[in-house]
């Protein structure tokens, strides 16, 4: 395999490099080769080669989020803008970035940098306007081309190992998934919600779920009745949830939508350690148990006293499983087929939603959580 230096020299020799005006979302001048590295790991290794550091920032810098949003816009604007595999996965990588480093190095250090980028789980932006993987292969050129079929967005080893375990688990249940589905966020990249956030969201979910169930049964509970029993719910309601509770005559679609939120509630109770297991998503959750747990806790402080928050690895295992199952469910729907045997499509969707919120997927607030597959 060619080294990064060899690849860059080959590109320069071919005249393929675009004009500098197309380049950098964060360009800075410096001696040698200017590099912007976008690392998804929180524990980025030290730069163990000669370099001139221009800037280094993590998500504690409020300007980084805006910068990354602009970088996603840059990716989507290249070429004809049509979504492709590389474009999609570069965009997802940028959304998981924990640290951004900008520095210059001599050409002789490019291969040493490539080894570092592998360890840092970084993609690379260079002054030619192209985005490359750690080995220098072009993921997306400034013109939007994806000429290198071997180019691949990097993922930490933990993510590949989890993907393999999930695939083996599903195969053992007679539910195989295609291997082209990517890994997901892993331990070095994770920024989980706080236990207090989980507890507050759980009370909000119970409030809207109970309201939906009461409306469907013909005996609607008022918002004041619910807040009297669930004092911690009101402060954690999302705008959509507030609107639903304020609507005296919600439509059937809204009632059905919010009635399903019991499944999200159960996921959060599991994440908090209030229930022992998250069963395979073949049937709806134990609604009376989910309700009783929150009522017994009383408020956020009560939940925190009872909580035994699960390790990150268990949350990520659950996310990986439900992401792959959700892909199968959607494929079945497109083909107008039944879901995989032993899988409840509605349960999978709601669990995927809750788990994506747990891991801050795309940093979305609750109403805007997406579940792409």
Short mmCIF file of C-alpha atoms in Angstrom, two decimals:
data_model
loop_
_atom_site.label_atom_id
_atom_site.label_comp_id
_atom_site.label_asym_id
_atom_site.label_seq_id
_atom_site.Cartn_x
_atom_site.Cartn_y
_atom_site.Cartn_z
CA UNK A 1 0.00 0.00 0.00
CA UNK A 2 1.29 3.44 -0.90
CA UNK A 3 2.20 5.74 1.96
CA UNK A 4 0.56 9.12 2.43
CA UNK A 5 3.60 10.98 1.08
CA UNK A 6 3.62 8.87 -2.08
CA UNK A 7 -0.08 9.48 -2.63
CA UNK A 8 0.26 13.24 -2.23
CA UNK A 9 3.21 13.42 -4.60
CA UNK A 10 1.31 11.35 -7.16
CA UNK A 11 -1.63 13.73 -6.91
CA UNK A 12 0.56 16.78 -7.30
CA UNK A 13 2.37 15.26 -10.25
CA UNK A 14 -0.88 14.55 -12.05
CA UNK A 15 -2.00 18.17 -11.81
CA UNK A 16 -5.16 16.98 -10.12
CA UNK A 17 -4.97 19.23 -7.09
CA UNK A 18 -7.69 21.89 -7.16
CA UNK A 19 -7.00 25.56 -6.68
CA UNK A 20 -6.31 26.71 -3.15
CA UNK A 21 -9.47 28.83 -3.21
CA UNK A 22 -11.55 25.67 -2.92
CA UNK A 23 -9.79 24.54 0.22
CA UNK A 24 -9.89 24.50 3.94
CA UNK A 25 -12.89 24.98 6.17
CA UNK A 26 -10.33 26.31 8.66
CA UNK A 27 -7.20 27.16 6.66
CA UNK A 28 -4.11 28.51 8.37
CA UNK A 29 -0.65 29.20 7.06
CA UNK A 30 2.38 27.26 8.24
CA UNK A 31 5.60 25.67 7.10
CA UNK A 32 5.50 22.29 5.39
CA UNK A 33 2.21 20.49 4.77
CA UNK A 34 -0.82 22.02 6.49
CA UNK A 35 -3.06 19.35 8.02
CA UNK A 36 -6.45 19.53 9.66
CA UNK A 37 -7.20 16.29 11.53
CA UNK A 38 -10.71 15.50 12.73
CA UNK A 39 -10.57 12.88 15.49
CA UNK A 40 -13.58 11.07 16.93
CA UNK A 41 -11.69 9.71 19.93
CA UNK A 42 -11.69 11.65 23.17
CA UNK A 43 -8.29 10.18 24.12
CA UNK A 44 -6.31 11.41 21.13
CA UNK A 45 -2.70 10.17 21.30
CA UNK A 46 0.16 12.63 21.55
CA UNK A 47 1.64 13.96 18.31
CA UNK A 48 4.79 11.84 18.36
CA UNK A 49 6.53 13.44 15.36
CA UNK A 50 7.99 16.89 14.65
CA UNK A 51 5.22 19.40 13.94
CA UNK A 52 4.12 23.01 14.31
CA UNK A 53 0.80 23.14 16.14
CA UNK A 54 -1.56 25.94 15.03
CA UNK A 55 -4.69 25.04 16.94
CA UNK A 56 -6.24 22.29 19.01
CA UNK A 57 -9.77 22.28 20.37
CA UNK A 58 -12.37 19.91 21.69
CA UNK A 59 -16.10 20.20 22.27
CA UNK A 60 -15.54 22.42 25.32
CA UNK A 61 -14.78 25.15 22.76
CA UNK A 62 -18.22 26.50 21.73
CA UNK A 63 -16.89 27.41 18.29
CA UNK A 64 -16.08 23.82 17.36
CA UNK A 65 -19.71 22.75 16.98
CA UNK A 66 -20.35 25.57 14.51
CA UNK A 67 -17.16 24.73 12.66
CA UNK A 68 -18.15 21.07 12.35
CA UNK A 69 -21.59 22.05 11.11
CA UNK A 70 -19.91 24.16 8.45
CA UNK A 71 -17.65 21.27 7.54
CA UNK A 72 -20.70 19.03 7.03
CA UNK A 73 -22.08 21.73 4.73
CA UNK A 74 -18.80 21.70 2.81
CA UNK A 75 -19.04 17.93 2.36
CA UNK A 76 -22.62 18.12 1.13
CA UNK A 77 -21.81 20.93 -1.31
CA UNK A 78 -19.03 19.14 -3.20
CA UNK A 79 -19.76 18.10 -6.77
CA UNK A 80 -23.41 17.44 -7.56
CA UNK A 81 -24.25 17.07 -3.88
CA UNK A 82 -25.88 13.67 -4.34
CA UNK A 83 -25.62 11.44 -1.29
CA UNK A 84 -23.14 8.60 -1.70
CA UNK A 85 -21.66 6.03 0.64
CA UNK A 86 -18.43 7.96 1.23
CA UNK A 87 -20.18 11.30 1.55
CA UNK A 88 -22.64 9.86 4.08
CA UNK A 89 -19.97 8.23 6.24
CA UNK A 90 -17.68 11.29 6.14
CA UNK A 91 -20.62 13.36 7.33
CA UNK A 92 -21.32 10.90 10.17
CA UNK A 93 -17.63 10.93 11.15
CA UNK A 94 -17.64 14.72 11.38
CA UNK A 95 -20.72 14.59 13.59
CA UNK A 96 -18.83 12.32 16.02
CA UNK A 97 -15.64 14.44 16.13
CA UNK A 98 -14.36 15.05 19.65
CA UNK A 99 -11.14 16.90 18.78
CA UNK A 100 -9.86 19.03 15.90
CA UNK A 101 -6.13 19.62 15.43
CA UNK A 102 -4.49 21.91 12.90
CA UNK A 103 -0.71 21.70 12.40
CA UNK A 104 2.05 21.69 9.83
CA UNK A 105 4.66 18.99 9.27
CA UNK A 106 7.53 18.36 6.90
CA UNK A 107 6.83 16.02 4.00
CA UNK A 108 9.20 13.50 5.55
CA UNK A 109 6.79 13.15 8.51
CA UNK A 110 3.66 12.32 6.48
CA UNK A 111 3.88 8.58 6.95
CA UNK A 112 4.43 9.04 10.69
CA UNK A 113 1.35 11.26 10.70
CA UNK A 114 -0.61 8.56 8.88
CA UNK A 115 0.15 6.06 11.66
CA UNK A 116 -0.94 8.62 14.25
CA UNK A 117 -4.19 9.33 12.36
CA UNK A 118 -5.04 5.63 12.49
CA UNK A 119 -4.67 5.63 16.28
CA UNK A 120 -6.59 8.90 16.62
CA UNK A 121 -9.41 7.68 14.35
CA UNK A 122 -9.04 10.79 12.25
CA UNK A 123 -10.00 11.87 8.79
CA UNK A 124 -7.75 14.43 7.16
CA UNK A 125 -8.45 17.71 5.40
CA UNK A 126 -5.59 18.98 3.24
CA UNK A 127 -4.98 22.27 1.39
CA UNK A 128 -6.03 20.68 -1.93
CA UNK A 129 -9.60 20.73 -0.58
CA UNK A 130 -9.85 16.95 -0.41
CA UNK A 131 -10.85 14.77 2.51
CA UNK A 132 -8.76 11.64 3.06
CA UNK A 133 -8.66 8.59 5.26
CA UNK A 134 -5.64 8.01 7.57
CA UNK A 135 -3.77 6.26 4.76
CA UNK A 136 -4.11 9.20 2.38
CA UNK A 137 -6.81 7.67 0.23
CA UNK A 138 -9.33 10.18 -1.14
CA UNK A 139 -12.72 9.89 0.50
CA UNK A 140 -14.03 12.99 -1.24
CA UNK A 141 -12.12 15.40 -3.48
CA UNK A 142 -12.75 19.13 -3.59
CA UNK A 143 -14.68 18.51 -6.79
CA UNK A 144 -16.80 15.84 -5.13
CA UNK A 145 -15.11 12.86 -6.77
CA UNK A 146 -14.62 9.52 -4.99
CA UNK A 147 -11.96 8.00 -7.19
CA UNK A 148 -10.29 5.64 -4.69
CA UNK A 149 -12.41 2.56 -4.07
CA UNK A 150 -10.17 1.50 -1.18
CA UNK A 151 -10.80 4.71 0.76
CA UNK A 152 -12.63 4.06 4.01
CA UNK A 153 -13.76 6.18 6.93
CA UNK A 154 -11.96 4.86 10.04
CA UNK A 155 -13.67 3.35 13.08
CA UNK A 156 -12.12 2.36 16.43
CA UNK A 157 -11.42 -1.33 16.95
CA UNK A 158 -14.18 -1.51 19.57
CA UNK A 159 -16.76 -0.55 16.93
CA UNK A 160 -15.67 -3.30 14.52
CA UNK A 161 -15.67 -5.87 17.32
CA UNK A 162 -19.19 -4.89 18.42
CA UNK A 163 -20.48 -5.06 14.85
CA UNK A 164 -19.09 -8.60 14.52
CA UNK A 165 -20.68 -9.69 17.80
CA UNK A 166 -24.07 -8.32 16.81
CA UNK A 167 -23.91 -10.00 13.42
CA UNK A 168 -23.05 -13.32 15.06
CA UNK A 169 -25.89 -12.93 17.58
CA UNK A 170 -28.45 -12.21 14.88
CA UNK A 171 -27.17 -15.04 12.69
CA UNK A 172 -27.59 -17.43 15.63
CA UNK A 173 -31.24 -16.36 15.80
CA UNK A 174 -31.73 -16.90 12.09
CA UNK A 175 -31.82 -13.16 11.38
CA UNK A 176 -28.68 -12.42 9.33
CA UNK A 177 -27.84 -8.84 8.35
CA UNK A 178 -25.63 -7.72 5.44
CA UNK A 179 -22.02 -7.04 6.28
CA UNK A 180 -21.96 -3.71 4.42
CA UNK A 181 -23.75 -1.96 7.28
CA UNK A 182 -21.15 0.18 9.09
CA UNK A 183 -19.98 0.14 12.69
CA UNK A 184 -21.50 2.72 15.02
CA UNK A 185 -20.24 5.01 17.74
CA UNK A 186 -17.98 3.23 20.25
CA UNK A 187 -16.57 3.76 23.73
CA UNK A 188 -13.70 6.17 22.86
CA UNK A 189 -16.15 8.43 21.01
CA UNK A 190 -19.13 8.34 23.36
CA UNK A 191 -20.63 11.32 25.20
CA UNK A 192 -23.54 9.73 27.05
CA UNK A 193 -26.39 11.64 28.63
CA UNK A 194 -26.18 12.19 32.36
CA UNK A 195 -28.26 10.02 34.70
CA UNK A 196 -30.21 13.14 35.69
CA UNK A 197 -31.11 13.74 32.03
CA UNK A 198 -32.27 10.14 31.71
CA UNK A 199 -34.43 10.40 34.82
CA UNK A 200 -36.07 13.65 33.73
CA UNK A 201 -36.73 12.33 30.24
CA UNK A 202 -38.21 9.13 31.70
CA UNK A 203 -40.79 11.10 33.71
CA UNK A 204 -41.69 13.16 30.63
CA UNK A 205 -42.15 9.99 28.59
CA UNK A 206 -44.38 8.45 31.24
CA UNK A 207 -46.53 11.58 31.31
CA UNK A 208 -47.18 11.63 27.57
CA UNK A 209 -47.56 7.85 27.36
CA UNK A 210 -50.10 7.80 30.19
CA UNK A 211 -51.95 10.73 28.64
CA UNK A 212 -52.13 8.91 25.28
CA UNK A 213 -53.33 5.70 26.91
CA UNK A 214 -56.01 7.56 28.86
CA UNK A 215 -57.29 9.35 25.75
CA UNK A 216 -57.40 6.08 23.82
CA UNK A 217 -59.42 4.48 26.63
CA UNK A 218 -61.98 7.30 26.63
CA UNK A 219 -60.99 8.55 30.09
CA UNK A 220 -58.47 11.30 29.39
CA UNK A 221 -56.20 12.50 32.16
CA UNK A 222 -55.55 16.22 32.35
CA UNK A 223 -52.04 17.68 32.40
CA UNK A 224 -52.59 18.89 35.96
CA UNK A 225 -53.58 15.38 37.05
CA UNK A 226 -50.42 13.98 35.49
CA UNK A 227 -48.12 16.59 37.00
CA UNK A 228 -49.66 15.96 40.40
CA UNK A 229 -48.56 12.33 40.19
CA UNK A 230 -45.34 13.02 38.24
CA UNK A 231 -43.87 16.25 39.64
CA UNK A 232 -40.58 15.86 37.74
CA UNK A 233 -42.22 15.49 34.31
CA UNK A 234 -43.12 19.09 33.53
CA UNK A 235 -39.56 20.45 33.63
CA UNK A 236 -38.32 17.84 31.16
CA UNK A 237 -41.08 17.97 28.52
CA UNK A 238 -40.05 18.66 24.94
CA UNK A 239 -41.98 21.25 22.89
CA UNK A 240 -43.91 18.53 21.05
CA UNK A 241 -44.77 16.83 24.33
CA UNK A 242 -45.95 20.11 25.84
CA UNK A 243 -48.20 20.68 22.83
CA UNK A 244 -49.67 17.19 23.11
CA UNK A 245 -50.47 17.56 26.81
CA UNK A 246 -52.03 20.98 26.17
CA UNK A 247 -54.31 19.66 23.43
CA UNK A 248 -57.75 18.83 24.83
CA UNK A 249 -58.67 16.79 21.75
CA UNK A 250 -55.51 15.25 20.25
CA UNK A 251 -55.90 13.38 16.97
CA UNK A 252 -55.63 9.63 16.59
CA UNK A 253 -52.19 9.87 15.01
CA UNK A 254 -50.76 11.85 17.94
CA UNK A 255 -52.37 9.51 20.45
CA UNK A 256 -50.83 6.49 18.73
CA UNK A 257 -47.44 8.18 18.42
CA UNK A 258 -47.20 9.13 22.08
CA UNK A 259 -48.68 5.83 23.22
CA UNK A 260 -45.62 4.10 21.80
CA UNK A 261 -43.36 6.15 24.06
CA UNK A 262 -43.74 3.50 26.76
CA UNK A 263 -41.06 1.62 24.78
CA UNK A 264 -38.67 4.57 25.02
CA UNK A 265 -39.40 4.82 28.73
CA UNK A 266 -38.54 1.17 29.23
CA UNK A 267 -35.18 1.64 27.48
CA UNK A 268 -34.29 4.52 29.80
CA UNK A 269 -35.34 2.52 32.85
CA UNK A 270 -33.07 -0.29 31.65
CA UNK A 271 -30.20 2.16 31.08
CA UNK A 272 -30.67 3.45 34.62
CA UNK A 273 -30.58 -0.10 35.97
CA UNK A 274 -34.17 0.01 37.22
CA UNK A 275 -35.00 -3.14 35.23
CA UNK A 276 -32.70 -6.12 34.94
CA UNK A 277 -32.80 -6.82 31.21
CA UNK A 278 -33.77 -5.37 27.84
CA UNK A 279 -35.36 -8.37 26.12
CA UNK A 280 -35.01 -9.05 22.41
CA UNK A 281 -37.53 -6.71 20.73
CA UNK A 282 -40.15 -9.30 19.94
CA UNK A 283 -43.02 -7.88 22.00
CA UNK A 284 -44.10 -4.68 23.72
CA UNK A 285 -42.65 -3.90 27.12
CA UNK A 286 -44.26 -4.55 30.49
CA UNK A 287 -46.22 -1.29 30.68
CA UNK A 288 -47.53 -1.76 34.26
CA UNK A 289 -43.99 -2.42 35.48
CA UNK A 290 -42.57 0.59 33.60
CA UNK A 291 -45.26 2.79 35.13
CA UNK A 292 -44.90 1.40 38.64
CA UNK A 293 -41.15 1.94 38.70
CA UNK A 294 -41.49 5.66 38.05
CA UNK A 295 -44.42 6.15 40.42
CA UNK A 296 -42.53 4.35 43.19
CA UNK A 297 -39.47 6.53 42.62
CA UNK A 298 -41.64 9.65 42.83
CA UNK A 299 -39.21 12.18 41.36
CA UNK A 300 -35.74 12.56 39.84
CA UNK A 301 -34.07 12.34 43.24
CA UNK A 302 -35.89 9.09 43.93
CA UNK A 303 -34.74 7.63 40.62
CA UNK A 304 -31.16 8.67 41.31
CA UNK A 305 -31.22 6.88 44.65
CA UNK A 306 -32.40 3.68 42.99
CA UNK A 307 -30.35 3.93 39.79
CA UNK A 308 -27.41 1.69 38.91
CA UNK A 309 -26.42 3.15 35.56
CA UNK A 310 -25.33 0.54 33.03
CA UNK A 311 -21.81 0.55 31.55
CA UNK A 312 -21.32 2.34 28.24
CA UNK A 313 -20.55 -0.98 26.57
CA UNK A 314 -24.04 -2.32 27.32
CA UNK A 315 -25.72 0.81 25.95
CA UNK A 316 -23.65 0.57 22.78
CA UNK A 317 -24.38 -3.14 22.39
CA UNK A 318 -28.10 -2.37 22.52
CA UNK A 319 -27.75 0.46 20.00
CA UNK A 320 -25.81 -1.73 17.58
CA UNK A 321 -28.42 -4.48 17.78
CA UNK A 322 -31.41 -2.21 17.25
CA UNK A 323 -29.75 -0.26 14.44
CA UNK A 324 -29.21 -3.45 12.45
CA UNK A 325 -32.67 -4.76 13.24
CA UNK A 326 -34.16 -1.44 12.17
CA UNK A 327 -32.39 -1.75 8.81
CA UNK A 328 -34.00 -5.16 8.34
CA UNK A 329 -37.42 -3.82 9.33
CA UNK A 330 -37.18 -0.99 6.81
CA UNK A 331 -36.00 -3.29 4.05
CA UNK A 332 -38.96 -5.58 4.73
CA UNK A 333 -41.34 -2.64 4.52
CA UNK A 334 -39.83 -1.50 1.21
CA UNK A 335 -40.32 -4.99 -0.18
CA UNK A 336 -43.82 -5.18 1.32
CA UNK A 337 -42.77 -8.18 3.37
CA UNK A 338 -43.29 -9.13 7.01
CA UNK A 339 -40.63 -8.06 9.54
CA UNK A 340 -37.99 -10.65 10.47
CA UNK A 341 -39.43 -13.45 12.60
CA UNK A 342 -39.61 -12.63 16.30
CA UNK A 343 -39.13 -8.90 15.73
CA UNK A 344 -41.73 -6.23 16.52
CA UNK A 345 -41.16 -3.32 14.12
CA UNK A 346 -42.72 -0.70 16.40
CA UNK A 347 -40.63 -1.74 19.39
CA UNK A 348 -37.44 -1.62 17.30
CA UNK A 349 -38.20 1.91 16.08
CA UNK A 350 -38.91 3.31 19.53
CA UNK A 351 -35.89 1.65 21.12
CA UNK A 352 -33.65 2.92 18.32
CA UNK A 353 -34.99 6.44 18.92
CA UNK A 354 -34.30 6.27 22.67
CA UNK A 355 -30.82 4.80 22.20
CA UNK A 356 -29.85 7.41 19.60
CA UNK A 357 -30.89 10.10 22.09
CA UNK A 358 -28.84 8.38 24.80
CA UNK A 359 -25.65 8.53 22.73
CA UNK A 360 -26.31 12.08 21.47
CA UNK A 361 -26.67 11.02 17.85
CA UNK A 362 -26.22 14.18 15.78
CA UNK A 363 -26.56 16.11 19.07
CA UNK A 364 -30.31 16.32 18.50
CA UNK A 365 -32.88 17.27 21.11
CA UNK A 366 -35.62 14.73 21.81
CA UNK A 367 -38.19 15.96 19.27
CA UNK A 368 -35.58 15.92 16.49
CA UNK A 369 -33.91 12.57 17.13
CA UNK A 370 -33.44 10.73 13.85
CA UNK A 371 -33.04 6.98 13.24
CA UNK A 372 -31.38 6.64 9.83
CA UNK A 373 -30.27 3.19 8.73
#
